[in-house]
XYZ file of C-alpha atoms in Angstrom:
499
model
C 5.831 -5.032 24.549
C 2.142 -4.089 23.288
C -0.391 -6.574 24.488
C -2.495 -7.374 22.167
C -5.835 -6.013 21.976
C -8.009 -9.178 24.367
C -9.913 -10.663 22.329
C -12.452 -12.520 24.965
C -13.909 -9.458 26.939
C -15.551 -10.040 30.765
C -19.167 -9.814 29.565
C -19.902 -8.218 32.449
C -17.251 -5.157 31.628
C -19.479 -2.603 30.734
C -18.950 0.190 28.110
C -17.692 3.410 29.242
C -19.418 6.346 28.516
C -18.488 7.964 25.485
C -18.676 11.065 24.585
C -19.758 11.273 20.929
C -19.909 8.548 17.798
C -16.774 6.212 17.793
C -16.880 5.245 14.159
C -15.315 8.676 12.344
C -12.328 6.789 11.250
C -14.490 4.383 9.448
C -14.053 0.651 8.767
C -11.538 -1.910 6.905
C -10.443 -5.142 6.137
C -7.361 -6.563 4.880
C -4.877 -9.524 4.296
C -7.698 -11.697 2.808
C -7.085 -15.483 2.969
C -9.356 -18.099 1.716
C -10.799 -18.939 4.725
C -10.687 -15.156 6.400
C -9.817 -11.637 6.694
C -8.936 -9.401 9.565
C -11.088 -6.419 9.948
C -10.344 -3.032 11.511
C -11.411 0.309 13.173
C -10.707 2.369 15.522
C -12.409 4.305 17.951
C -12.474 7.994 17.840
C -14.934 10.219 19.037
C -13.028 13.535 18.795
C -10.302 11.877 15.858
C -8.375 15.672 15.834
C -8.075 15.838 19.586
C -4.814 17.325 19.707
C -3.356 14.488 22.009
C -3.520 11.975 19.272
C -5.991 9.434 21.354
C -9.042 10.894 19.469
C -10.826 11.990 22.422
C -11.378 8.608 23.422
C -10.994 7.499 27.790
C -7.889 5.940 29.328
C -9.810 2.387 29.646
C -10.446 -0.590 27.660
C -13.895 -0.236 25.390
C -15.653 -3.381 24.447
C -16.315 -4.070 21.012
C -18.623 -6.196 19.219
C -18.620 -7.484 15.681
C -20.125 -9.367 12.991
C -19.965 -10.636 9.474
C -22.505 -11.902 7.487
C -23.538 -13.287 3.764
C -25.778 -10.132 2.412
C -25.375 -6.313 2.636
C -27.982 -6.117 5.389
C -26.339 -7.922 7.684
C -29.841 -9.982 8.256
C -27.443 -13.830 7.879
C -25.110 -13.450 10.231
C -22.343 -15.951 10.116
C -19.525 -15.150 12.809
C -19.938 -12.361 15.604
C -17.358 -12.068 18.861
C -16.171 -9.046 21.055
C -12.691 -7.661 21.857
C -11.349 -4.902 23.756
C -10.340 -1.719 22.251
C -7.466 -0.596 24.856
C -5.222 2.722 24.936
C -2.230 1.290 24.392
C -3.167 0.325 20.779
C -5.179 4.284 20.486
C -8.695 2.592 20.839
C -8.012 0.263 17.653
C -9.279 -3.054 17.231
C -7.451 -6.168 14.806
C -9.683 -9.385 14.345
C -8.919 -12.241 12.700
C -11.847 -13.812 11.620
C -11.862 -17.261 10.576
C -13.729 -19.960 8.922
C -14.995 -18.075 6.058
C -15.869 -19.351 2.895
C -12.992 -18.893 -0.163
C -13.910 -16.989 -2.876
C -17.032 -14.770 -1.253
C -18.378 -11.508 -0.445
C -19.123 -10.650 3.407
C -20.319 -7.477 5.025
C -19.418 -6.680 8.175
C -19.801 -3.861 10.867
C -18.911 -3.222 14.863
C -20.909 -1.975 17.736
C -19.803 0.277 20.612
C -22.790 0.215 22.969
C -25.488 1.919 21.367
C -23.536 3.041 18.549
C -23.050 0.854 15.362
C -20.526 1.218 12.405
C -20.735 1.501 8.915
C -21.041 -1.601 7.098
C -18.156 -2.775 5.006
C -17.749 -5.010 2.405
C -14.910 -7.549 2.040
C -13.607 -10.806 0.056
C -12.055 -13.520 1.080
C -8.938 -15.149 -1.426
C -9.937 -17.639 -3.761
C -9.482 -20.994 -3.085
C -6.153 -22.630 -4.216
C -7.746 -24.009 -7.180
C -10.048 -22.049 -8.397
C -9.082 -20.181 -11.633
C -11.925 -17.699 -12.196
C -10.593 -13.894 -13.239
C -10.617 -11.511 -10.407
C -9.856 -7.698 -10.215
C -7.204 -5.759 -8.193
C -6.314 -2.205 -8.445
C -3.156 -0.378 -6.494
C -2.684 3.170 -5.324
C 0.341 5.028 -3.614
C 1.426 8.622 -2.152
C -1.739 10.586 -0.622
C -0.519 13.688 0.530
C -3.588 15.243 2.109
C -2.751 18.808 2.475
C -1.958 18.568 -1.709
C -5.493 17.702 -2.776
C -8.616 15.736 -2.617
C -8.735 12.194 -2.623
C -11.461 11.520 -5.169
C -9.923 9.127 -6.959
C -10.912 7.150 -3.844
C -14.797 7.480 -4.576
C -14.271 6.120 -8.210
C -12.435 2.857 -6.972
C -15.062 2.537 -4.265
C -17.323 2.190 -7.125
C -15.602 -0.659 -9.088
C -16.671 -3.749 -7.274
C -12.311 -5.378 -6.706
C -11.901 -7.669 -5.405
C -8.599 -6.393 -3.493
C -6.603 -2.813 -3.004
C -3.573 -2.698 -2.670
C -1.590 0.748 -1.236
C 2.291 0.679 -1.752
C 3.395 3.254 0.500
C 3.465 6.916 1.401
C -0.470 6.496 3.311
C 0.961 9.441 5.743
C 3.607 12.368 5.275
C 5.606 12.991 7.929
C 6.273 16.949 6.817
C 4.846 20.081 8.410
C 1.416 20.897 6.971
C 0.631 24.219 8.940
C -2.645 26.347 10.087
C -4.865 26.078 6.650
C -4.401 22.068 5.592
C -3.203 23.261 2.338
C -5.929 23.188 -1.069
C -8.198 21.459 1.169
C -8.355 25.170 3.333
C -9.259 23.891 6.785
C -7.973 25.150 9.536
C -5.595 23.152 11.617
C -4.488 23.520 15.127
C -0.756 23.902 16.264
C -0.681 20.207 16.894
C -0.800 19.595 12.930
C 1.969 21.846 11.662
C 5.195 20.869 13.242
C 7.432 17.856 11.118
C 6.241 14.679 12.833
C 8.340 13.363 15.920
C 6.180 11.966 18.615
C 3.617 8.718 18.639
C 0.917 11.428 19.465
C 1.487 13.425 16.179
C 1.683 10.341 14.044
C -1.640 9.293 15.243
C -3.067 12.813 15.007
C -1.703 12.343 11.598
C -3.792 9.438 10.429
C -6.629 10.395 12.320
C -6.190 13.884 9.755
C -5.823 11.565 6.705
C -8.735 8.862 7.499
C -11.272 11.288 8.356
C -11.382 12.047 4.256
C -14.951 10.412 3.280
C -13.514 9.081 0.116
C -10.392 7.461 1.628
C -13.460 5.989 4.122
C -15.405 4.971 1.419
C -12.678 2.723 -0.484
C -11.650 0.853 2.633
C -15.459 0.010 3.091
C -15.476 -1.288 -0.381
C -12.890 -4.337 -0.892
C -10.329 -5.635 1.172
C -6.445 -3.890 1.123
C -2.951 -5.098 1.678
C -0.512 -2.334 2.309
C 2.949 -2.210 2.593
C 4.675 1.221 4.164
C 7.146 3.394 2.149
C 8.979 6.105 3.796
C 6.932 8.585 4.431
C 5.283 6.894 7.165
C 8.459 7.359 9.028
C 11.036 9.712 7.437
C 11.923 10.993 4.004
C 14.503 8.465 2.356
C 15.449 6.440 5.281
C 16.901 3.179 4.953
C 17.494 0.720 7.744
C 18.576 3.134 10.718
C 20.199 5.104 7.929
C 18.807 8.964 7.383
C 21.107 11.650 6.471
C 21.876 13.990 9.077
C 20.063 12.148 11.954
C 21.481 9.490 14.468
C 20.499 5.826 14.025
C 19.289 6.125 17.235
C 16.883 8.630 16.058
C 16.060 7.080 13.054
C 15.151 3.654 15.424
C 12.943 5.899 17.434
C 10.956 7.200 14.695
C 10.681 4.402 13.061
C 9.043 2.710 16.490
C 6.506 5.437 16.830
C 5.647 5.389 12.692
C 5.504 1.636 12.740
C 3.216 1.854 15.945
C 1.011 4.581 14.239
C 0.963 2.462 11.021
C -0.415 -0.483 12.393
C -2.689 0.818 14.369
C -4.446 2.277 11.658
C -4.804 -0.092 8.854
C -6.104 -3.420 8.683
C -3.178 -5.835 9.414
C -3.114 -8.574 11.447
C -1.517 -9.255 15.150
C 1.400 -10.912 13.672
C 2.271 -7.528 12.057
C 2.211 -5.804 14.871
C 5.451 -3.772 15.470
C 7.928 -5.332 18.140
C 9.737 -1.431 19.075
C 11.403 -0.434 15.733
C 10.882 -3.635 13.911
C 7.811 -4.675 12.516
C 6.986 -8.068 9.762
C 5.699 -6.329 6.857
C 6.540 -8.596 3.621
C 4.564 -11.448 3.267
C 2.802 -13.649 0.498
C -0.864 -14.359 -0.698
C -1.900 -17.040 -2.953
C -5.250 -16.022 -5.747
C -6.215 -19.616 -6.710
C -4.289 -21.080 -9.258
C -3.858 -17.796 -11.114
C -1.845 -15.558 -8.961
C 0.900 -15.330 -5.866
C 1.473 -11.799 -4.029
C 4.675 -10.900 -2.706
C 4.467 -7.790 -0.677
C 7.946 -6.197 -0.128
C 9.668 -4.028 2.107
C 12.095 -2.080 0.781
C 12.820 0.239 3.553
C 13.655 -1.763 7.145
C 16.563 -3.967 5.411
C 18.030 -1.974 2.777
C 21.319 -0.798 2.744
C 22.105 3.027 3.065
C 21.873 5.089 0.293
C 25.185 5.510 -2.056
C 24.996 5.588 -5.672
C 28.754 5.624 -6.196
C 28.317 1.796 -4.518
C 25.500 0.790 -6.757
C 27.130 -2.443 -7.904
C 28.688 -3.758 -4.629
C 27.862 -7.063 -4.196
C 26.883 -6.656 -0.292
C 24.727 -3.586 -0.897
C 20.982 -4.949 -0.561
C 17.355 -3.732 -1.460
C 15.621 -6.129 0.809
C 18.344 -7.511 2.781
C 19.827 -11.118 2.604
C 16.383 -13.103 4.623
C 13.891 -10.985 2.610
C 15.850 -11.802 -0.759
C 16.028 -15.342 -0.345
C 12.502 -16.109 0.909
C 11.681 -14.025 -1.898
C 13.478 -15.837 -4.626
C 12.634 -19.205 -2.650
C 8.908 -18.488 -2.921
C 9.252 -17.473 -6.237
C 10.643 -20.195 -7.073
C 8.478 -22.415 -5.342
C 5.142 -20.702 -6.913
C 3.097 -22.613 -9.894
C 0.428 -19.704 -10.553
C 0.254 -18.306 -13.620
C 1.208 -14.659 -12.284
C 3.599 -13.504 -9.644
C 3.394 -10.432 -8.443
C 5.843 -8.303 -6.773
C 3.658 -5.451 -4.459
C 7.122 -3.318 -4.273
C 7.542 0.707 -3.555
C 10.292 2.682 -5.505
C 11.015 2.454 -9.272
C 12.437 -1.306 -10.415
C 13.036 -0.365 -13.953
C 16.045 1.313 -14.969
C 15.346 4.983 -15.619
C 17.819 7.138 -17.161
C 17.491 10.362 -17.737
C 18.782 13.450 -20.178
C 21.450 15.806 -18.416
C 21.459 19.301 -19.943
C 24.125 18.608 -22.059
C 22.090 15.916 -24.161
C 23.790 12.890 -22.319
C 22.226 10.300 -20.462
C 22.804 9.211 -17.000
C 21.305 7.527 -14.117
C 19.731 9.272 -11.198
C 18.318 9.037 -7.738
C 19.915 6.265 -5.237
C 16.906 6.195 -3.337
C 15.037 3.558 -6.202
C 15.996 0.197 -7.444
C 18.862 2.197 -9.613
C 20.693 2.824 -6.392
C 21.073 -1.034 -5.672
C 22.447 -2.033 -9.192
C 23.817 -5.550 -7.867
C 20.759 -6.393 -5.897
C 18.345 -5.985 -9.381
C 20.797 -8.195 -10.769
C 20.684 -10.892 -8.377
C 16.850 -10.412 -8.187
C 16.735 -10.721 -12.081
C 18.888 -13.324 -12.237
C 17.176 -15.653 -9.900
C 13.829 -15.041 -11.584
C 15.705 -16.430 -14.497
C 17.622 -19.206 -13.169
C 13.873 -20.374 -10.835
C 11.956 -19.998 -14.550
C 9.538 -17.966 -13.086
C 6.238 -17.640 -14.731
C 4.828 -14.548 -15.380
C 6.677 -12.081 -13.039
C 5.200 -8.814 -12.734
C 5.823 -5.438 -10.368
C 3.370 -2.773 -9.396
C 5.377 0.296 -8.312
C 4.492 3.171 -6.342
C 6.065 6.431 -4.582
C 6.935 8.050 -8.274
C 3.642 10.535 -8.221
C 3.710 9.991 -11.583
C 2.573 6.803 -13.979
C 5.019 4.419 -16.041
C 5.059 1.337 -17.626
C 8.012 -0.651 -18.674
C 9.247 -4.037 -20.215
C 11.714 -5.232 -17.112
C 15.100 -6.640 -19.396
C 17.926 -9.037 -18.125
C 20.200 -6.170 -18.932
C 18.830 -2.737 -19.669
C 21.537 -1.425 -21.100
C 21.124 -4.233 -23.879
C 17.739 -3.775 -25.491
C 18.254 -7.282 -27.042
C 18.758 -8.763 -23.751
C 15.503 -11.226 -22.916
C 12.209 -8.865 -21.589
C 11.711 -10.959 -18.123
C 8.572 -9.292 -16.983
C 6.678 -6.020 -16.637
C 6.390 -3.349 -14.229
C 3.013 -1.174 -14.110
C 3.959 2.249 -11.509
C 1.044 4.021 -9.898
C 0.924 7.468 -9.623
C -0.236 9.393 -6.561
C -3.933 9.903 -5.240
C -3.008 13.707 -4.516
C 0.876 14.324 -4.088
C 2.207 16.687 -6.106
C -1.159 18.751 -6.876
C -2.895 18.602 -10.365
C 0.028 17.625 -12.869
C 0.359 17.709 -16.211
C -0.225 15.236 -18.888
C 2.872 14.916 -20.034
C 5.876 17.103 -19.215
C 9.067 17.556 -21.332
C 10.928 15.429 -18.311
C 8.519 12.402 -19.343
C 9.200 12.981 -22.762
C 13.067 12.690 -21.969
C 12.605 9.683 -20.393
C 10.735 7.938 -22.849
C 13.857 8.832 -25.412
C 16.511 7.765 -22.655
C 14.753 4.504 -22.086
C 13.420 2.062 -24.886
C 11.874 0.304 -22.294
C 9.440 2.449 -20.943
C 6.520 2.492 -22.851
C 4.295 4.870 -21.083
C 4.477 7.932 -19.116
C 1.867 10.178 -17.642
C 1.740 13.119 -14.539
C -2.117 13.711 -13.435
C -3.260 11.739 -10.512
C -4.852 8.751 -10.416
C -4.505 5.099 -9.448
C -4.289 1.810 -11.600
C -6.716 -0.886 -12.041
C -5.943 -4.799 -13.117
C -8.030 -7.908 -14.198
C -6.189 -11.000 -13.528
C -7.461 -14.355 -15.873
C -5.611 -17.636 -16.842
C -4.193 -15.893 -20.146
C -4.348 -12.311 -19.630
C -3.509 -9.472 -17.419
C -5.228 -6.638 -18.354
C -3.762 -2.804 -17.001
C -6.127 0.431 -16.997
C -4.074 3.778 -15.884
C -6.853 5.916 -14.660
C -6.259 9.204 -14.385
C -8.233 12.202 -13.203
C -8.463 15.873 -14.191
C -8.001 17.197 -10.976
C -7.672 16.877 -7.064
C -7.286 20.462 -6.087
C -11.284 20.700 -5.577
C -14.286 17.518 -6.048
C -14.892 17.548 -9.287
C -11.936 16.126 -11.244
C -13.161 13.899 -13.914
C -11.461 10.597 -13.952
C -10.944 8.958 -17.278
C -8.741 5.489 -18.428
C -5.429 7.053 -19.952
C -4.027 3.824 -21.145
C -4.644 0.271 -21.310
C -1.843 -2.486 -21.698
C -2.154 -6.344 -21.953
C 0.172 -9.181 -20.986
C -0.267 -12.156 -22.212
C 0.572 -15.296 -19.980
C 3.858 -17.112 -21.359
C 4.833 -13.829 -23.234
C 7.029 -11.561 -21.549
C 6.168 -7.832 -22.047
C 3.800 -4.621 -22.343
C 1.261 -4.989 -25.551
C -0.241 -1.420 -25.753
C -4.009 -1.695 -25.872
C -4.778 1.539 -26.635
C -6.943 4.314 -24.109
């Protein structure tokens, strides 16, 4: 096991010598509760040091932080010290408690002489407040694909929480000229990712973006992993054409990697190949989060078994404290923070007839939407709603008791994210969208640039921008709101609002 990084340092241990800045990873915060937040970083003086440990020494750093109640950090209202060791690659996770509900805080760290960036976080509301808050969500940031400017716009929008749904890392090759971007990367970046050392190397890669930086500094973010993080498609200890064994080993070393580098708290921290990633927030009285994981419990991929009763999306524990909480919940929204497609999406086959397609999304687990439905239904669950990533595309789409019965009751929505940079520029629209839209009466809204989407959550509304930008290839993409939806509390489905 890990130890944990110590969070009551001998005052007397003194800093080690470093050789350069620690902060070029930046600063975060995350899993906001009313009365705190954890924040993150973690140190890295040379962050593409091939070895993965960011040029950092083999000892325990001390590290001191501090929050306080204005920008400029002059009312300072909690400060402490932890150690920074190796075995968690230099990062630090602090719970900080006894914050106010409901307020902004700026914090930073100090290594020695050296002091961070300042960041800016929220704690939750309290459980009864009801004021309107903002959230927005992004997914899928391949780096070597494009820029991540879409970052520096929701830097600038003043949420109150982010939320990332997956794909934060790719685990592919990305060889000697890092893609669009056209930097030059060692050997140590190009091989398919296998080793603890080339996961880290592989954040370090993806965090030293200024952008990416800039949005963690801005609001607090709950994440939730996808596959990509560990390995195309897998499922359980299930990838085609590697051992389980395998698949348990990567999935230790990209669990270990992910932790480490976002801002989730000690409990989360990964026990070999198994790490506690779904969990629930409470808004006030106007929303509950339930953050999924669809990967660690799910049942192998087979689309010919799509309606088996024991085939499972989230596995039996996850499903029922799911449905339990659900059930349980009197906010006005409930939100499902989940990673693959939930809606049904047909498609067009050449020969003009329509069919289902992909196993890896909620499509390939026909029984377990069903009982997930049908249990939102039976609990009377107000106000369910999904935000979707992984699809590097946008959609948005009534959710129906039966989707292949149009007149079935509309249950809830589903708003999907495209990606921050995966996939290059896109389109638009392509004639694939336009397919889909035919094939499924549902779906209301398609679109294929980049982007990420934006939400403001009050007692009778929730309102959904799709921003979109021109371009990630180079900086200077414009970024423009493609489509706006509204749901209105105690009426079940997408009303189009117009762009």
């Amino acid at each position: 096991m890990v130890a944990l990084s110590r969070l009551t340092p001998d005052p007397a241990q003194a800093s080690p010598r470093l050789a350069g800045y620690p902060f070029t990873l930046g600063v975060a915060s995350g899993d906001p509760w009313p009365d705190g937040v954890v924040l993150w970083t973690r140190l890295a003086t040379t962050p593409l040091a091939d070895d993965g440990l960011g040029g950092m020494p083999g000892k325990d750093v001390p590290v001191r932080w501090e929050v306080a109640e204005d920008d400029s950090m002059r009312r300072v209202v909690k400060r402490g010290s932890v150690l920074a060791t190796p075995e968690l690659a230099h990062s630090v996770h602090v719970e900080v408690k006894g914050l106010r509900p409901g307020r902004e805080y700026w914090y930073r760290f100090h290594v020695g002489g050296e002091e961070s960036p300042i960041g800016r976080t929220r704690t939750a509301p309290d459980p009864s407040a009801a004021a309107p808050f903002t959230l927005a969500f992004a997914s899928c940031q391949q780096w070597v694909d494009g820029f991540y400017t879409v970052y520096r716009h929701m830097a600038a929008q003043d949420l109150d929480v982010i939320f990332h749904l997956g794909d934060y890392i790719y685990e592919g090759a990305y060889g000697p000229t890092g893609g669009v971007r056209n930097t030059p990367l060692s050997p140590a970046h190009n091989a398919r990712l296998f080793t603890l050392a080339q996961y880290r190397l592989r954040y370090s890669l993806t965090k030293s973006d200024p952008d990416l930086q800039a949005a963690h500094r801005s609001a607090p973010w709950i994440v939730t992993p996808d596959d990509h993080e560990v390995i195309n498609d897998w499922a359980d200890e299930s990838v085609p054409g590697i051992s389980p064994e395998n698949v348990l080993r990567m999935r230790a070393v990209g669990f270990r990697a992910y932790y480490e580098n976002l801002p989730l708290r000690p409990s989360s921290m990964p026990q070999g190949p198994d790490m506690q990633i779904f969990r629930r927030f409470r808004y006030g009285k106007l929303a509950s989060f339930f953050v999924l994981d669809g990967r660690q419990y799910r049942s192998a991929q087979n689309f010919a078994r799509r309606f088996d009763a024991d085939r499972s999306m989230l596995g039996t524990g996850q499903e029922r404290w799911l449905l339990d909480g659900l059930g349980k919940s009197r906010t006005t929204w409930n939100m499902l923070a989940n990673q693959v497609e939930m809606y049904q999406q047909n498609r067009f086959t050449a020969d003009g007839g329509i069919e289902q397609f992909h196993p890896d999304i909620w499509d390939g687990y026909e029984a377990a939407r069903r009982r997930l439905f049908g249990g939102i239904r039976q609990r009377r669950v107000a106000n369910p709603v999904v935000i979707t990533g992984d699809a590097h595309w946008s959609a948005a789409a009534d959710l129906k008791a039966d989707f292949n019965d149009q007149s079935s009751p509309t249950i809830g929505v589903e708003f999907m994210g495209t990606s921050i940079s995966s996939g290059g520029n896109g389109v638009d629209m392509t004639e694939g969208s336009r397919l889909q839209l035919r094939a499924n009466p549902h779906l209301k809204f398609v679109n294929n640039l980049r982007g990420y989407v934006a939400c403001r959550v009050a007692a009778n509304t929730w309102e959904t921008d799709y921003n979109v930008i021109s371009k990630v290839t180079d900086q200077s993409g414009v970024i423009a709101v493609r489509r706006r939806f509204v749901v209105e509390a105690g009426r079940p489905g997408l009303q189009d609002a117009g762009a």
